[in-house]
Every structure is written in structure tokens, then in C-alpha cells.
């Protein structure tokens, strides 16, 4: 029996016994990915981190993890000048014990609603540009320095482009710094961890409706590169499905536009990561088997195309299981049913999406 299977049995023997042996001998996704030079991982945090069965599943399947919320300003920064590291430390401690690598998410999430309230009403004083810069540098330097060599890749800037316009989102810092607030974050991160990978992360998708968002992200990356800002890679979140639409079927993919988009990003000498993969099935009608098959086929097509880029090195799910997926508290399905957008179900058993991911890794070119 493999080590990882033992780890899984240790944490979730009941689920395994109930599932029977058919899938239990499947190699972990980590191994299938590693055979192609890829790292496979997942977000974990909050309630999912509190569930021993989920921790065991993640330990069995993943090579790396990313704290789902624990490294964000809202979690780390209850008040100006104050840092609260306990919850992030708990995940980092477990990851170290378990032999999992860690990604950091995120240092500067640009929309005001993702900053703590005190930032949005902050008094920047009589020299607002220098105070704004000081605040960003203080935050980035303190957080990145604390985790030093333990976090090898950071989402430095998250979602800076407004999908509706393709332009920079405004926040408390932009009146004083404009787009330079992003440069400041990247430079501070690089200075604090010179060997870590610095990532621009966003949710521009392959579906129709993302044209402006994709174009805006490419323009931003071009400007960052032209200014010599240390951005090493593009994180494609990969929340497949309706995105911000109230509902939509899984039939709006634009594979050629997506190939061009990834080609242009990698043409700027950027690496690629899939940072937050899942499939929102709120627009998919039918019974569970129909939905699962559609979700799996859609994801397989996306992964096949995206994995064809050898610059892609990491693939992370935004949670392995439907039990705690953020999709459950996003826009609900019309029929009120729970969503099924992760590779493992509510019962933590693998679903067709898990098989599709395994197949995509098996079919991927080696890098
Ligand atoms: C989400 C978390 O999953 C939720 O628990 C939280 O309430 C809001 O943020 N893009 C990102 C992630 O970059 O940080 C988001 O995570 C999902 C979308």
C-alpha cells in the first residue's frame, strides 16, 4: 500500500470502506501531475481545514496547498499596525508537518470590498502618496518576511482589472498612487523573498463575455513588464462556468481565444499557474449523473488546452470537495440543489471530475 493511501485510510477509513476498492488504487493526482513535471494542489482553510477527513484527503492527493482566506488582509489585519498570524500559522504548521509545499494568496487584492473596513476609510494624512506607499510596503514586507523560504510562490496582486472596462480597479490607494500601487507591492515582495515566484492572479476566463477582461489583463501585464516590475507568472484562477452571470450553461467556451490569450501571456516570458480550479454548475440542469458528466467533459477540454502550454507548472483546485466549496455560498442553483464543482463530493468520494483531471494529467505533455 502506498504511503499516500495509508495517509488517506488513517484520516477517512470509513469513507474509503464505503466507497469500495474500485477507485482506491488510483494513483494520487499529485503523482499523475508529477509524472508530467506538474505540481497538483488545493486551497484549504477555515471549516475545511477543521475537518480531519478533508485534511487527510488533501494530504493524500496534493503536493501543495494554499490557505483559502487566512493570508488575506481581512484575515491578517484587524487594525492598522496589527498583524494576526494565528490562523495562517496553523495551516503553515500543518503543511510543514505533512510535507506539503505552500503558495501564498494574496498580498494585494485590489477591490475595496476585500480590504478591511479600516483601510477603506483610512486617513492618509498630509502626504497621502507616501503614506499609501508605506502602508503597502509595511504589509507586504511583514507578511512575506514572516514566511520566508516556506512560501515559494505568492499571488502578489489579485484581480486588479475591472472585467467591465478592462481598466485598473479603484481602491483606497489608487487616488494617490494610481497603478504604481501594484508596482510597489511587487517590488516589496521581491525584496522580501528574492527567490520566490511573484504572480499576478485574476479570473479572466475562457468563456464568452471575458473578452474585455482578458484584453485588459494582457495590457496590464505588458505595462508591468515594460516598467521592469518583477512579475514572474500569470495565475489563471480557472473558476469555470457562469462567472459573474446569474446563470449560464457550460457552452460558452472560446478555445481559440483562450489559446491566443495564454500564448500572448507566455510570449511576455511569464510562467503560468492554474490557481483556483473549479466548475460552477449552477447553469447545468438535470440529474446528478448528467451534471457530473457535463462538468467533467467541460473541465477536461479546458485542462487539455491549458496544460498544452509547457509554461504551466502548478494546478490547484479551490478546494477538493463539494462539502466546503465556496461555490455553495455563491449564487444558488435554481433547483436549490447543492453544487458539484469539485473533484470530490460531499462524502469525499471521487466524482467524474476527478477522473477527468486524472485523464488530463495522463494526456498532458511532459515539461
Ligand atoms: C473566496 C473564498 O473561497 C471565500 O471563502 C471568501 O469568502 C471569498 O474569497 N477569487 C479569489 C479567491 O482570488 O480569494 C476567492 O476566495 C475566490 C475568487
Short mmCIF file of C-alpha atoms and ligand atoms in Angstrom, two decimals:
data_model
loop_
_atom_site.label_atom_id
_atom_site.label_comp_id
_atom_site.label_asym_id
_atom_site.label_seq_id
_atom_site.Cartn_x
_atom_site.Cartn_y
_atom_site.Cartn_z
CA UNK A 1 0.00 0.00 0.00
CA UNK A 2 1.36 3.41 -0.90
CA UNK A 3 2.19 5.97 1.73
CA UNK A 4 -0.46 8.33 0.47
CA UNK A 5 -3.13 5.66 0.54
CA UNK A 6 -2.19 4.91 4.12
CA UNK A 7 -2.49 8.60 4.97
CA UNK A 8 -5.95 8.66 3.44
CA UNK A 9 -7.02 5.50 5.28
CA UNK A 10 -5.74 6.94 8.51
CA UNK A 11 -7.92 10.01 8.22
CA UNK A 12 -11.01 8.73 6.49
CA UNK A 13 -11.18 4.97 6.74
CA UNK A 14 -14.95 4.94 6.93
CA UNK A 15 -15.41 6.82 3.68
CA UNK A 16 -12.90 4.57 1.99
CA UNK A 17 -14.55 1.37 3.17
CA UNK A 18 -17.92 2.63 1.99
CA UNK A 19 -16.57 3.59 -1.40
CA UNK A 20 -15.19 0.13 -2.09
CA UNK A 21 -11.84 -0.59 -3.64
CA UNK A 22 -12.55 0.35 -7.25
CA UNK A 23 -11.07 3.83 -7.11
CA UNK A 24 -8.85 3.45 -4.09
CA UNK A 25 -5.94 2.14 -6.12
CA UNK A 26 -5.98 5.14 -8.45
CA UNK A 27 -2.69 6.96 -8.01
CA UNK A 28 -2.99 10.32 -6.23
CA UNK A 29 -3.47 13.30 -8.53
CA UNK A 30 -0.16 14.54 -7.14
CA UNK A 31 1.67 11.58 -8.70
CA UNK A 32 -0.12 11.82 -12.05
CA UNK A 33 0.76 15.51 -12.21
CA UNK A 34 4.35 14.96 -11.05
CA UNK A 35 4.91 12.43 -13.84
CA UNK A 36 4.49 15.39 -16.23
CA UNK A 37 6.55 17.87 -14.24
CA UNK A 38 3.49 19.49 -12.66
CA UNK A 39 2.57 20.14 -9.06
CA UNK A 40 -1.01 19.46 -8.01
CA UNK A 41 -2.55 21.20 -5.05
CA UNK A 42 -5.60 22.70 -3.43
CA UNK A 43 -6.86 25.50 -1.28
CA UNK A 44 -7.73 24.56 2.29
CA UNK A 45 -8.78 26.76 5.17
CA UNK A 46 -11.50 27.70 7.62
CA UNK A 47 -14.00 24.88 8.00
CA UNK A 48 -12.30 22.57 5.52
CA UNK A 49 -9.06 22.84 7.49
CA UNK A 50 -11.01 21.97 10.64
CA UNK A 51 -12.22 18.68 9.10
CA UNK A 52 -9.75 15.84 9.67
CA UNK A 53 -11.16 13.89 6.71
CA UNK A 54 -10.52 16.79 4.35
CA UNK A 55 -7.02 17.31 5.72
CA UNK A 56 -6.34 13.61 5.09
CA UNK A 57 -7.74 13.80 1.56
CA UNK A 58 -5.64 16.86 0.74
CA UNK A 59 -2.54 15.24 2.25
CA UNK A 60 -3.15 12.13 0.15
CA UNK A 61 -3.75 13.88 -3.17
CA UNK A 62 -1.72 17.09 -3.11
CA UNK A 63 1.86 18.30 -3.34
CA UNK A 64 0.98 21.81 -2.25
CA UNK A 65 -1.71 23.86 -0.56
CA UNK A 66 -2.81 27.46 -0.43
CA UNK A 67 -4.64 28.96 2.55
CA UNK A 68 -8.10 29.88 1.22
CA UNK A 69 -8.57 33.10 3.22
CA UNK A 70 -6.01 33.13 6.03
CA UNK A 71 -3.33 35.22 4.31
CA UNK A 72 -5.67 37.94 3.05
CA UNK A 73 -5.70 41.44 4.54
CA UNK A 74 -9.14 40.80 6.04
CA UNK A 75 -7.76 37.84 7.98
CA UNK A 76 -4.33 39.22 8.87
CA UNK A 77 -5.07 42.88 9.54
CA UNK A 78 -7.75 43.52 12.19
CA UNK A 79 -6.47 47.10 12.70
CA UNK A 80 -3.76 49.46 11.45
CA UNK A 81 -0.33 48.32 12.61
CA UNK A 82 -1.71 45.00 13.86
CA UNK A 83 -1.00 41.58 12.33
CA UNK A 84 -2.89 38.43 13.38
CA UNK A 85 -0.99 35.41 12.10
CA UNK A 86 -2.50 32.59 14.19
CA UNK A 87 -4.81 31.08 11.60
CA UNK A 88 -2.25 31.25 8.80
CA UNK A 89 0.41 29.83 11.11
CA UNK A 90 -1.82 26.84 11.91
CA UNK A 91 -2.13 25.91 8.23
CA UNK A 92 1.55 26.53 7.55
CA UNK A 93 2.47 24.38 10.57
CA UNK A 94 0.29 21.50 9.40
CA UNK A 95 1.64 21.79 5.85
CA UNK A 96 5.22 21.61 7.11
CA UNK A 97 4.45 18.53 9.22
CA UNK A 98 2.66 16.91 6.31
CA UNK A 99 5.35 17.65 3.76
CA UNK A 100 3.19 19.96 1.63
CA UNK A 101 4.56 23.00 -0.18
CA UNK A 102 2.61 26.24 0.28
CA UNK A 103 1.55 29.07 -2.04
CA UNK A 104 0.69 32.49 -0.63
CA UNK A 105 -2.65 34.13 -1.52
CA UNK A 106 -2.71 37.13 -1.59
CA UNK A 107 -0.80 40.33 -0.80
CA UNK A 108 -2.88 42.98 -2.57
CA UNK A 109 -6.48 42.18 -3.57
CA UNK A 110 -7.47 45.37 -5.31
CA UNK A 111 -11.27 45.65 -4.91
CA UNK A 112 -12.23 47.70 -1.82
CA UNK A 113 -14.67 45.04 -0.61
CA UNK A 114 -11.77 42.68 0.02
CA UNK A 115 -9.85 45.15 2.20
CA UNK A 116 -10.68 45.51 5.90
CA UNK A 117 -13.02 48.45 6.52
CA UNK A 118 -10.25 50.44 8.25
CA UNK A 119 -8.25 50.53 5.00
CA UNK A 120 -11.17 51.92 3.02
CA UNK A 121 -11.69 54.76 5.49
CA UNK A 122 -8.02 55.30 6.25
CA UNK A 123 -6.72 58.82 6.83
CA UNK A 124 -3.67 59.08 4.59
CA UNK A 125 -2.66 62.40 6.17
CA UNK A 126 -0.93 65.37 4.60
CA UNK A 127 1.43 63.32 2.42
CA UNK A 128 -1.04 60.73 1.19
CA UNK A 129 1.10 59.17 -1.55
CA UNK A 130 3.98 58.38 0.81
CA UNK A 131 1.62 57.10 3.50
CA UNK A 132 -0.16 54.89 0.95
CA UNK A 133 3.17 53.51 -0.20
CA UNK A 134 4.34 52.99 3.38
CA UNK A 135 1.19 51.02 4.23
CA UNK A 136 1.56 48.66 1.25
CA UNK A 137 5.27 48.14 1.84
CA UNK A 138 4.72 47.51 5.55
CA UNK A 139 2.07 44.89 4.84
CA UNK A 140 3.86 43.06 2.04
CA UNK A 141 7.25 43.10 3.74
CA UNK A 142 5.92 41.89 7.09
CA UNK A 143 3.89 39.03 5.63
CA UNK A 144 6.42 37.82 3.07
CA UNK A 145 9.33 38.06 5.50
CA UNK A 146 7.46 36.07 8.14
CA UNK A 147 7.01 33.07 5.84
CA UNK A 148 10.38 33.49 4.13
CA UNK A 149 11.54 30.31 2.48
CA UNK A 150 8.36 28.39 3.40
CA UNK A 151 6.25 30.07 0.73
CA UNK A 152 7.86 29.72 -2.69
CA UNK A 153 5.15 31.43 -4.75
CA UNK A 154 2.96 34.44 -3.97
CA UNK A 155 -0.16 35.88 -5.55
CA UNK A 156 1.17 39.38 -5.09
CA UNK A 157 -1.66 41.19 -6.85
CA UNK A 158 -5.15 39.70 -7.15
CA UNK A 159 -7.86 40.82 -9.57
CA UNK A 160 -6.61 44.31 -10.44
CA UNK A 161 -8.57 44.58 -13.68
CA UNK A 162 -12.25 45.52 -13.80
CA UNK A 163 -13.86 42.96 -16.15
CA UNK A 164 -16.41 45.52 -17.36
CA UNK A 165 -13.85 48.05 -18.59
CA UNK A 166 -10.52 46.24 -18.82
CA UNK A 167 -9.04 49.08 -16.73
CA UNK A 168 -7.49 49.23 -13.27
CA UNK A 169 -9.92 48.89 -10.37
CA UNK A 170 -10.02 51.83 -7.99
CA UNK A 171 -9.44 51.45 -4.24
CA UNK A 172 -8.23 53.47 -1.25
CA UNK A 173 -4.68 53.60 -2.65
CA UNK A 174 -5.29 54.44 -6.31
CA UNK A 175 -6.21 58.15 -5.89
CA UNK A 176 -2.67 58.73 -4.60
CA UNK A 177 -0.64 56.07 -6.38
CA UNK A 178 -2.59 55.03 -9.46
CA UNK A 179 -1.29 51.82 -10.95
CA UNK A 180 2.00 52.32 -9.10
CA UNK A 181 0.37 50.65 -6.09
CA UNK A 182 0.80 47.34 -7.95
CA UNK A 183 4.46 48.06 -8.74
CA UNK A 184 5.08 48.86 -5.07
CA UNK A 185 3.56 45.55 -3.96
CA UNK A 186 5.62 43.52 -6.44
CA UNK A 187 8.89 45.31 -5.64
CA UNK A 188 8.36 44.91 -1.88
CA UNK A 189 7.54 41.21 -2.29
CA UNK A 190 10.62 40.60 -4.43
CA UNK A 191 12.85 42.43 -1.95
CA UNK A 192 11.48 40.35 0.95
CA UNK A 193 11.77 36.99 -0.87
CA UNK A 194 14.18 37.31 -3.79
CA UNK A 195 13.88 33.65 -4.81
CA UNK A 196 10.09 33.29 -4.63
CA UNK A 197 7.83 33.30 -7.69
CA UNK A 198 5.79 36.51 -7.93
CA UNK A 199 2.38 36.08 -9.56
CA UNK A 200 -0.36 38.29 -10.98
CA UNK A 201 -3.61 36.36 -10.35
CA UNK A 202 -7.01 37.03 -11.95
CA UNK A 203 -10.23 35.33 -13.08
CA UNK A 204 -10.46 36.23 -16.77
CA UNK A 205 -11.92 33.02 -18.14
CA UNK A 206 -12.15 31.20 -21.46
CA UNK A 207 -15.91 31.84 -21.75
CA UNK A 208 -17.55 34.42 -23.99
CA UNK A 209 -18.06 37.63 -22.03
CA UNK A 210 -14.45 37.69 -20.81
CA UNK A 211 -13.04 39.46 -23.88
CA UNK A 212 -12.51 42.82 -22.16
CA UNK A 213 -11.15 41.22 -19.05
CA UNK A 214 -8.61 39.12 -20.96
CA UNK A 215 -7.51 42.09 -23.08
CA UNK A 216 -7.22 44.33 -20.02
CA UNK A 217 -5.09 41.78 -18.16
CA UNK A 218 -2.73 41.42 -21.12
CA UNK A 219 -2.39 45.21 -21.34
CA UNK A 220 -1.65 45.43 -17.63
CA UNK A 221 0.96 42.66 -17.81
CA UNK A 222 2.56 44.46 -20.75
CA UNK A 223 2.76 47.70 -18.76
CA UNK A 224 4.18 45.94 -15.69
CA UNK A 225 6.82 44.24 -17.82
CA UNK A 226 7.68 47.50 -19.62
CA UNK A 227 8.24 49.20 -16.25
CA UNK A 228 10.52 46.38 -15.09
CA UNK A 229 8.12 45.27 -12.34
CA UNK A 230 9.14 41.82 -11.04
CA UNK A 231 6.15 39.73 -12.11
CA UNK A 232 7.16 36.16 -12.94
CA UNK A 233 3.91 34.44 -13.80
CA UNK A 234 0.21 34.76 -14.53
CA UNK A 235 -2.18 32.90 -12.26
CA UNK A 236 -5.32 31.88 -14.13
CA UNK A 237 -7.87 31.27 -11.43
CA UNK A 238 -9.95 28.92 -13.59
CA UNK A 239 -13.33 29.22 -11.91
CA UNK A 240 -15.07 27.68 -14.91
CA UNK A 241 -18.76 28.26 -15.58
CA UNK A 242 -21.11 31.24 -15.42
CA UNK A 243 -18.66 33.55 -13.62
CA UNK A 244 -20.48 36.74 -12.64
CA UNK A 245 -23.57 35.91 -14.74
CA UNK A 246 -26.67 34.87 -12.79
CA UNK A 247 -26.72 31.58 -14.65
CA UNK A 248 -25.32 30.14 -17.88
CA UNK A 249 -24.84 26.72 -19.43
CA UNK A 250 -21.37 25.31 -19.96
CA UNK A 251 -21.37 26.07 -23.68
CA UNK A 252 -19.66 29.42 -23.96
CA UNK A 253 -16.04 28.27 -24.21
CA UNK A 254 -13.81 30.11 -26.69
CA UNK A 255 -10.87 27.72 -27.05
CA UNK A 256 -9.10 29.65 -29.79
CA UNK A 257 -9.33 32.96 -27.95
CA UNK A 258 -8.06 31.20 -24.81
CA UNK A 259 -5.12 29.69 -26.68
CA UNK A 260 -4.25 33.15 -28.02
CA UNK A 261 -4.57 34.68 -24.57
CA UNK A 262 -2.21 32.14 -22.98
CA UNK A 263 0.11 32.47 -25.96
CA UNK A 264 0.33 36.23 -25.50
CA UNK A 265 0.94 35.93 -21.76
CA UNK A 266 3.67 33.32 -22.17
CA UNK A 267 5.06 35.41 -25.05
CA UNK A 268 5.83 38.05 -22.40
CA UNK A 269 8.09 35.49 -20.76
CA UNK A 270 5.60 34.78 -17.98
CA UNK A 271 5.06 31.41 -16.34
CA UNK A 272 1.52 30.07 -15.90
CA UNK A 273 -0.38 28.60 -12.98
CA UNK A 274 -3.92 27.33 -12.61
CA UNK A 275 -4.54 28.71 -9.15
CA UNK A 276 -8.23 28.17 -8.23
CA UNK A 277 -9.77 25.48 -10.43
CA UNK A 278 -13.43 24.50 -10.02
CA UNK A 279 -16.59 24.35 -12.14
CA UNK A 280 -19.73 26.23 -11.14
CA UNK A 281 -22.61 24.02 -12.36
CA UNK A 282 -25.43 26.40 -11.43
CA UNK A 283 -26.43 26.60 -15.12
CA UNK A 284 -26.39 22.85 -15.72
CA UNK A 285 -29.81 21.18 -15.43
CA UNK A 286 -30.53 17.52 -14.93
CA UNK A 287 -29.86 14.73 -12.50
CA UNK A 288 -26.58 14.22 -10.72
CA UNK A 289 -25.14 11.83 -13.31
CA UNK A 290 -25.93 14.18 -16.20
CA UNK A 291 -24.47 17.17 -14.38
CA UNK A 292 -21.33 15.30 -13.35
CA UNK A 293 -20.70 14.09 -16.90
CA UNK A 294 -21.11 17.58 -18.34
CA UNK A 295 -18.87 19.19 -15.73
CA UNK A 296 -16.19 16.53 -16.30
CA UNK A 297 -16.20 16.88 -20.09
CA UNK A 298 -16.06 20.67 -19.91
CA UNK A 299 -13.19 20.62 -17.42
CA UNK A 300 -11.29 18.05 -19.49
CA UNK A 301 -11.44 20.26 -22.58
CA UNK A 302 -10.22 23.25 -20.56
CA UNK A 303 -7.40 21.36 -18.88
CA UNK A 304 -6.24 19.70 -22.12
CA UNK A 305 -5.87 23.09 -23.78
CA UNK A 306 -4.37 24.88 -20.80
CA UNK A 307 -1.96 22.02 -19.99
CA UNK A 308 -0.70 22.09 -23.56
CA UNK A 309 1.37 25.14 -22.50
CA UNK A 310 4.65 23.86 -21.04
CA UNK A 311 4.96 27.11 -19.04
CA UNK A 312 2.15 25.81 -16.81
CA UNK A 313 3.72 24.19 -13.74
CA UNK A 314 1.13 24.25 -10.95
CA UNK A 315 -2.52 23.23 -10.94
CA UNK A 316 -4.51 23.97 -7.79
CA UNK A 317 -8.19 23.35 -7.06
CA UNK A 318 -10.11 25.88 -4.99
CA UNK A 319 -10.97 23.09 -2.56
CA UNK A 320 -11.01 19.36 -3.38
CA UNK A 321 -14.53 18.71 -2.10
CA UNK A 322 -18.11 19.89 -2.60
CA UNK A 323 -18.58 19.74 1.18
CA UNK A 324 -16.89 23.08 1.86
CA UNK A 325 -16.61 24.61 -1.61
CA UNK A 326 -17.11 28.38 -1.79
CA UNK A 327 -19.42 27.67 -4.76
CA UNK A 328 -22.11 26.52 -2.32
CA UNK A 329 -22.50 30.02 -0.92
CA UNK A 330 -22.18 31.80 -4.27
CA UNK A 331 -25.28 32.25 -6.49
CA UNK A 332 -27.50 29.24 -5.81
CA UNK A 333 -28.90 26.83 -8.41
CA UNK A 334 -32.49 27.41 -9.48
CA UNK A 335 -33.45 23.93 -8.21
CA UNK A 336 -31.80 24.61 -4.85
CA UNK A 337 -29.55 21.55 -5.19
CA UNK A 338 -26.00 21.61 -3.85
CA UNK A 339 -23.32 22.31 -6.43
CA UNK A 340 -20.97 19.62 -7.68
CA UNK A 341 -17.98 21.61 -8.93
CA UNK A 342 -15.06 19.91 -7.19
CA UNK A 343 -13.31 16.60 -7.92
CA UNK A 344 -14.62 15.02 -4.68
CA UNK A 345 -18.21 15.05 -3.44
CA UNK A 346 -19.89 15.94 -0.18
CA UNK A 347 -18.99 12.43 1.00
CA UNK A 348 -15.38 13.00 -0.12
CA UNK A 349 -15.65 10.28 -2.74
CA UNK A 350 -14.15 10.94 -6.16
CA UNK A 351 -16.50 12.01 -8.93
CA UNK A 352 -16.22 12.02 -12.73
CA UNK A 353 -14.46 15.40 -12.47
CA UNK A 354 -11.68 13.69 -10.55
CA UNK A 355 -11.37 11.10 -13.30
CA UNK A 356 -11.30 13.87 -15.92
CA UNK A 357 -8.47 15.61 -14.09
CA UNK A 358 -6.53 12.35 -13.86
CA UNK A 359 -7.02 11.78 -17.58
CA UNK A 360 -5.93 15.33 -18.40
CA UNK A 361 -2.73 14.84 -16.38
CA UNK A 362 -2.09 11.50 -18.11
CA UNK A 363 -2.58 13.11 -21.53
CA UNK A 364 -0.53 16.24 -20.78
CA UNK A 365 2.86 16.74 -22.41
CA UNK A 366 5.84 16.34 -20.09
CA UNK A 367 7.53 19.62 -19.06
C1 LIG B 1 -13.02 33.28 -1.78
C2 LIG B 1 -13.14 32.27 -0.65
O1 LIG B 1 -13.23 30.98 -1.20
C3 LIG B 1 -14.32 32.57 0.22
O2 LIG B 1 -14.33 31.74 1.35
C4 LIG B 1 -14.30 34.04 0.66
O3 LIG B 1 -15.47 34.35 1.34
C5 LIG B 1 -14.13 34.98 -0.52
O4 LIG B 1 -12.99 34.59 -1.27
N1 LIG B 1 -11.01 34.55 -6.26
C6 LIG B 1 -10.01 34.57 -5.30
C7 LIG B 1 -10.23 33.89 -4.01
O5 LIG B 1 -8.91 35.05 -5.57
O6 LIG B 1 -9.53 34.52 -2.96
C8 LIG B 1 -11.69 33.80 -3.68
O7 LIG B 1 -11.83 33.05 -2.49
C9 LIG B 1 -12.46 33.20 -4.83
C10 LIG B 1 -12.33 34.03 -6.07
#
